[in-house]
Amino acid sequence: MKFLELVNKRQSVRKYAPKEVEQEKIDTIIEAARMAPSASNSQPWHFIVVQDHKIREKVAKSTYSKLIPFNKFAKNAPVLIVIVMTNPKIITQLGGRIKKKEYPLYDIGIVSEHMCLQATELGLGTCMMGWFDEKNISKILRVPAKFTVGMVISLGYPAEGYRQRIKSRKKTKEIVSINLFNRKRS
Ligand SMILES: Cc1cc2nc3c(=O)[nH]c(=O)nc-3n(C[C@H](O)[C@H](O)[C@H](O)COP(=O)(O)O)c2cc1C
């Protein structure tokens, strides 16, 4: 698959088939994540692959509530990958403070997309979830205090008939300038 084809194919999948994900595929996804770049190569992450039914159910339940139910679909994902993040190298911490940038958040975004693209290439569906009860998830997964939960990614085979959506994105000319901000190509 050409890269842009893969990028277009990846979409948030919110309905999964009741089918296990092969361990080999999970390993490949983790390998794609491991190779992701990060500020100062800090790799400020740890990936918890949640497959155990009971633990997974508890984690899934920590991504939605009665009031905000939009992540309810997580209950039916056969795998949840919880990305926890920790402090980066001292140099990155210092740089981040000086420049007022949360570099680990950039890193988590990149590593998440590596996972999702790799999963897509393997015929799997994913959805990144940034909405969750951090305290609950940390407790359920016994995450040490020096880590915070950065992302939860659902993973599984898309449900039968799950359709490829047409991407809703801003137009190129809205998001690109040439040489100076908002200067457009004539
Ligand atoms: C940082 C981040 C957090 C997100 N959190 C959620 C979430 O909590 N629940 C959800 O259903 N989708 C979530 N998404 C998915 C976005 O809604 C989705 O990527 C976007 O609408 C574009 O659609 P697409 O992924 O199908 O191309 C998140 C995506 C990102 C990058």
mmCIF file of C-alpha atoms and ligand atoms in Angstrom:
data_model
loop_
_atom_site.group_PDB
_atom_site.id
_atom_site.type_symbol
_atom_site.label_atom_id
_atom_site.label_comp_id
_atom_site.label_asym_id
_atom_site.label_seq_id
_atom_site.Cartn_x
_atom_site.Cartn_y
_atom_site.Cartn_z
ATOM 1 C CA MET A 1 0.000 0.000 0.000
ATOM 2 C CA LYS A 2 1.270 3.471 -0.876
ATOM 3 C CA PHE A 3 1.737 5.660 2.164
ATOM 4 C CA LEU A 4 -1.009 8.147 1.279
ATOM 5 C CA GLU A 5 -3.345 5.257 0.596
ATOM 6 C CA LEU A 6 -2.646 3.927 4.079
ATOM 7 C CA VAL A 7 -3.174 7.382 5.590
ATOM 8 C CA ASN A 8 -6.533 7.624 3.851
ATOM 9 C CA LYS A 9 -7.515 4.138 4.853
ATOM 10 C CA ARG A 10 -6.893 4.721 8.560
ATOM 11 C CA GLN A 11 -10.036 5.916 10.193
ATOM 12 C CA SER A 12 -11.469 5.757 13.651
ATOM 13 C CA VAL A 13 -13.202 2.409 13.897
ATOM 14 C CA ARG A 14 -15.906 2.331 16.537
ATOM 15 C CA LYS A 15 -17.488 -1.061 15.886
ATOM 16 C CA TYR A 16 -15.542 -4.300 16.106
ATOM 17 C CA ALA A 17 -16.017 -7.869 14.981
ATOM 18 C CA PRO A 18 -16.008 -10.447 17.778
ATOM 19 C CA LYS A 19 -12.687 -11.815 16.600
ATOM 20 C CA GLU A 20 -9.400 -12.109 18.458
ATOM 21 C CA VAL A 21 -6.412 -10.158 17.211
ATOM 22 C CA GLU A 22 -3.444 -12.396 16.446
ATOM 23 C CA GLN A 23 -0.527 -11.914 18.861
ATOM 24 C CA GLU A 24 1.824 -11.562 15.896
ATOM 25 C CA LYS A 25 -0.127 -8.519 14.694
ATOM 26 C CA ILE A 26 -0.092 -6.955 18.141
ATOM 27 C CA ASP A 27 3.670 -7.492 18.253
ATOM 28 C CA THR A 28 4.066 -5.768 14.874
ATOM 29 C CA ILE A 29 2.010 -2.802 16.076
ATOM 30 C CA ILE A 30 4.161 -2.500 19.180
ATOM 31 C CA GLU A 31 7.299 -2.671 17.040
ATOM 32 C CA ALA A 32 6.001 0.167 14.845
ATOM 33 C CA ALA A 33 5.407 2.154 18.023
ATOM 34 C CA ARG A 34 8.828 1.359 19.430
ATOM 35 C CA MET A 35 10.435 2.871 16.327
ATOM 36 C CA ALA A 36 8.565 6.176 16.656
ATOM 37 C CA PRO A 37 10.585 9.356 17.054
ATOM 38 C CA SER A 38 10.450 11.424 20.240
ATOM 39 C CA ALA A 39 12.015 14.636 21.502
ATOM 40 C CA SER A 40 15.693 13.901 22.388
ATOM 41 C CA ASN A 41 14.818 10.263 21.732
ATOM 42 C CA SER A 42 13.398 10.188 25.267
ATOM 43 C CA GLN A 43 10.767 7.562 24.420
ATOM 44 C CA PRO A 44 8.718 8.701 27.417
ATOM 45 C CA TRP A 45 6.166 5.919 27.014
ATOM 46 C CA HIS A 46 5.090 2.505 28.144
ATOM 47 C CA PHE A 47 2.423 0.459 26.404
ATOM 48 C CA ILE A 48 -0.035 -1.695 28.311
ATOM 49 C CA VAL A 49 -1.738 -4.172 26.021
ATOM 50 C CA VAL A 50 -4.995 -5.056 27.708
ATOM 51 C CA GLN A 51 -6.449 -8.315 26.457
ATOM 52 C CA ASP A 52 -7.756 -9.912 29.631
ATOM 53 C CA HIS A 53 -11.523 -9.694 29.417
ATOM 54 C CA LYS A 54 -12.164 -8.493 32.968
ATOM 55 C CA ILE A 55 -9.400 -5.896 33.047
ATOM 56 C CA ARG A 56 -10.343 -4.702 29.575
ATOM 57 C CA GLU A 57 -13.955 -4.246 30.582
ATOM 58 C CA LYS A 58 -12.913 -2.127 33.547
ATOM 59 C CA VAL A 59 -10.625 0.020 31.398
ATOM 60 C CA ALA A 60 -13.307 0.397 28.736
ATOM 61 C CA LYS A 61 -15.777 1.514 31.404
ATOM 62 C CA SER A 62 -13.303 4.219 32.388
ATOM 63 C CA THR A 63 -13.608 5.865 28.980
ATOM 64 C CA TYR A 64 -17.301 6.765 29.190
ATOM 65 C CA SER A 65 -20.076 7.596 31.571
ATOM 66 C CA LYS A 66 -23.843 8.001 31.441
ATOM 67 C CA LEU A 67 -23.410 11.678 30.839
ATOM 68 C CA ILE A 68 -20.666 11.333 28.220
ATOM 69 C CA PRO A 69 -21.220 7.990 26.516
ATOM 70 C CA PHE A 70 -19.408 8.523 23.209
ATOM 71 C CA ASN A 71 -16.667 6.000 23.995
ATOM 72 C CA LYS A 72 -19.067 3.209 24.874
ATOM 73 C CA PHE A 73 -17.903 1.361 21.770
ATOM 74 C CA ALA A 74 -14.626 0.628 23.627
ATOM 75 C CA LYS A 75 -16.459 -2.178 25.461
ATOM 76 C CA ASN A 76 -16.515 -4.227 22.295
ATOM 77 C CA ALA A 77 -12.900 -3.819 21.252
ATOM 78 C CA PRO A 78 -10.967 -7.068 21.726
ATOM 79 C CA VAL A 79 -7.801 -5.164 22.669
ATOM 80 C CA LEU A 80 -7.185 -1.847 24.377
ATOM 81 C CA ILE A 81 -3.715 -0.382 24.321
ATOM 82 C CA VAL A 82 -3.116 2.105 27.097
ATOM 83 C CA ILE A 83 -0.183 4.424 26.500
ATOM 84 C CA VAL A 84 1.230 5.813 29.697
ATOM 85 C CA MET A 85 3.849 8.504 29.674
ATOM 86 C CA THR A 86 6.561 9.584 32.007
ATOM 87 C CA ASN A 87 9.025 12.430 32.252
ATOM 88 C CA PRO A 88 11.378 12.694 29.294
ATOM 89 C CA LYS A 89 15.155 13.130 29.574
ATOM 90 C CA ILE A 90 16.327 16.065 31.723
ATOM 91 C CA ILE A 91 17.398 17.979 28.603
ATOM 92 C CA THR A 92 13.882 17.690 27.162
ATOM 93 C CA GLN A 93 12.309 18.660 30.484
ATOM 94 C CA LEU A 94 14.503 21.760 30.601
ATOM 95 C CA GLY A 95 13.821 22.581 26.951
ATOM 96 C CA GLY A 96 10.115 22.094 27.520
ATOM 97 C CA ARG A 97 10.124 24.442 30.492
ATOM 98 C CA ILE A 98 12.073 27.119 28.628
ATOM 99 C CA LYS A 99 9.968 26.853 25.494
ATOM 100 C CA LYS A 100 6.724 26.141 27.367
ATOM 101 C CA LYS A 101 6.092 23.005 25.360
ATOM 102 C CA GLU A 102 4.879 19.647 26.617
ATOM 103 C CA TYR A 103 7.138 17.548 24.418
ATOM 104 C CA PRO A 104 5.913 14.179 25.763
ATOM 105 C CA LEU A 105 2.451 15.037 24.475
ATOM 106 C CA TYR A 106 3.876 15.483 20.987
ATOM 107 C CA ASP A 107 5.614 12.115 21.385
ATOM 108 C CA ILE A 108 2.439 10.363 22.495
ATOM 109 C CA GLY A 109 0.597 11.732 19.461
ATOM 110 C CA ILE A 110 3.260 10.443 17.110
ATOM 111 C CA VAL A 111 3.530 7.019 18.701
ATOM 112 C CA SER A 112 -0.246 6.670 18.681
ATOM 113 C CA GLU A 113 -0.400 7.356 14.967
ATOM 114 C CA HIS A 114 2.418 4.873 14.310
ATOM 115 C CA MET A 115 0.300 2.228 16.023
ATOM 116 C CA CYS A 116 -2.863 3.138 14.181
ATOM 117 C CA LEU A 117 -1.225 3.220 10.755
ATOM 118 C CA GLN A 118 0.479 -0.125 11.344
ATOM 119 C CA ALA A 119 -2.796 -1.627 12.520
ATOM 120 C CA THR A 120 -4.531 -0.338 9.398
ATOM 121 C CA GLU A 121 -1.901 -1.904 7.211
ATOM 122 C CA LEU A 122 -2.604 -5.212 8.944
ATOM 123 C CA GLY A 123 -6.327 -4.940 8.219
ATOM 124 C CA LEU A 124 -7.218 -3.882 11.762
ATOM 125 C CA GLY A 125 -9.229 -0.950 13.021
ATOM 126 C CA THR A 126 -8.310 1.465 15.794
ATOM 127 C CA CYS A 127 -9.640 4.496 17.587
ATOM 128 C CA MET A 128 -7.547 6.853 19.662
ATOM 129 C CA MET A 129 -9.300 7.920 22.813
ATOM 130 C CA GLY A 130 -8.158 10.974 24.695
ATOM 131 C CA TRP A 131 -11.249 11.016 26.897
ATOM 132 C CA PHE A 132 -10.951 8.737 29.905
ATOM 133 C CA ASP A 133 -10.876 8.623 33.672
ATOM 134 C CA GLU A 134 -7.166 8.710 34.300
ATOM 135 C CA LYS A 135 -7.371 7.936 38.004
ATOM 136 C CA ASN A 136 -9.474 4.834 37.418
ATOM 137 C CA ILE A 137 -7.269 3.495 34.637
ATOM 138 C CA SER A 138 -4.082 4.037 36.642
ATOM 139 C CA LYS A 139 -5.608 2.165 39.558
ATOM 140 C CA ILE A 140 -6.951 -0.719 37.478
ATOM 141 C CA LEU A 141 -3.644 -1.206 35.649
ATOM 142 C CA ARG A 142 -1.426 -0.522 38.690
ATOM 143 C CA VAL A 143 0.422 2.221 36.858
ATOM 144 C CA PRO A 144 3.263 3.649 38.997
ATOM 145 C CA ALA A 145 2.755 7.251 40.145
ATOM 146 C CA LYS A 146 5.489 8.650 37.912
ATOM 147 C CA PHE A 147 3.397 7.778 34.831
ATOM 148 C CA THR A 148 0.296 9.517 33.545
ATOM 149 C CA VAL A 149 -2.177 8.043 31.079
ATOM 150 C CA GLY A 150 -1.649 9.615 27.667
ATOM 151 C CA MET A 151 -3.939 7.710 25.337
ATOM 152 C CA VAL A 152 -6.169 4.688 25.099
ATOM 153 C CA ILE A 153 -6.326 2.982 21.706
ATOM 154 C CA SER A 154 -8.999 0.454 20.856
ATOM 155 C CA LEU A 155 -7.931 -2.278 18.480
ATOM 156 C CA GLY A 156 -9.728 -5.012 16.617
ATOM 157 C CA TYR A 157 -11.108 -6.153 13.311
ATOM 158 C CA PRO A 158 -13.752 -3.736 12.030
ATOM 159 C CA ALA A 159 -17.291 -5.120 12.269
ATOM 160 C CA GLU A 160 -18.606 -6.727 9.126
ATOM 161 C CA GLY A 161 -19.856 -4.118 6.715
ATOM 162 C CA TYR A 162 -18.040 -1.290 8.522
ATOM 163 C CA ARG A 163 -17.669 1.276 5.812
ATOM 164 C CA GLN A 164 -14.792 3.449 4.780
ATOM 165 C CA ARG A 165 -15.914 7.017 5.400
ATOM 166 C CA ILE A 166 -15.060 9.957 3.234
ATOM 167 C CA LYS A 167 -12.658 12.024 5.276
ATOM 168 C CA SER A 168 -13.924 15.315 6.561
ATOM 169 C CA ARG A 169 -10.934 17.639 6.469
ATOM 170 C CA LYS A 170 -10.222 21.330 5.957
ATOM 171 C CA LYS A 171 -9.269 22.302 2.444
ATOM 172 C CA THR A 172 -5.567 22.552 1.652
ATOM 173 C CA LYS A 173 -5.782 26.236 0.940
ATOM 174 C CA GLU A 174 -7.267 26.859 4.377
ATOM 175 C CA ILE A 175 -4.315 25.284 6.143
ATOM 176 C CA VAL A 176 -1.330 26.143 3.963
ATOM 177 C CA SER A 177 0.449 29.438 3.410
ATOM 178 C CA ILE A 178 3.318 30.165 1.089
ATOM 179 C CA ASN A 179 6.268 32.037 2.586
ATOM 180 C CA LEU A 180 4.178 34.220 4.903
ATOM 181 C CA PHE A 181 1.196 33.395 7.065
ATOM 182 C CA ASN A 182 -1.944 33.414 4.984
ATOM 183 C CA ARG A 183 -0.143 34.306 1.780
ATOM 184 C CA LYS A 184 -1.596 32.031 -0.860
ATOM 185 C CA ARG A 185 -0.174 30.762 -4.091
ATOM 186 C CA SER A 186 -1.456 32.980 -6.893
HETATM 187 C C1 LIG B 1 -5.781 13.147 20.615
HETATM 188 C C2 LIG B 1 -7.029 12.489 20.100
HETATM 189 C C3 LIG B 1 -8.046 12.174 20.968
HETATM 190 C C4 LIG B 1 -9.203 11.537 20.510
HETATM 191 N N1 LIG B 1 -10.153 11.129 21.412
HETATM 192 C C5 LIG B 1 -11.241 10.447 20.978
HETATM 193 C C6 LIG B 1 -12.180 9.916 21.904
HETATM 194 O O1 LIG B 1 -12.052 10.048 23.128
HETATM 195 N N2 LIG B 1 -13.248 9.234 21.399
HETATM 196 C C7 LIG B 1 -13.427 9.027 20.053
HETATM 197 O O2 LIG B 1 -14.403 8.377 19.679
HETATM 198 N N3 LIG B 1 -12.530 9.508 19.142
HETATM 199 C C8 LIG B 1 -11.449 10.201 19.576
HETATM 200 N N4 LIG B 1 -10.504 10.631 18.666
HETATM 201 C C9 LIG B 1 -10.692 10.357 17.235
HETATM 202 C C10 LIG B 1 -11.052 11.614 16.445
HETATM 203 O O3 LIG B 1 -12.357 12.000 16.728
HETATM 204 C C11 LIG B 1 -10.859 11.312 14.949
HETATM 205 O O4 LIG B 1 -9.523 10.968 14.710
HETATM 206 C C12 LIG B 1 -11.229 12.471 14.053
HETATM 207 O O5 LIG B 1 -12.598 12.774 14.169
HETATM 208 C C13 LIG B 1 -10.927 12.179 12.586
HETATM 209 O O6 LIG B 1 -11.616 11.031 12.148
HETATM 210 P P1 LIG B 1 -10.849 9.746 11.607
HETATM 211 O O7 LIG B 1 -9.938 9.258 12.717
HETATM 212 O O8 LIG B 1 -11.915 8.751 11.313
HETATM 213 O O9 LIG B 1 -10.074 10.127 10.388
HETATM 214 C C14 LIG B 1 -9.345 11.253 19.119
HETATM 215 C C15 LIG B 1 -8.309 11.572 18.248
HETATM 216 C C16 LIG B 1 -7.156 12.157 18.718
HETATM 217 C C17 LIG B 1 -6.034 12.447 17.741
#
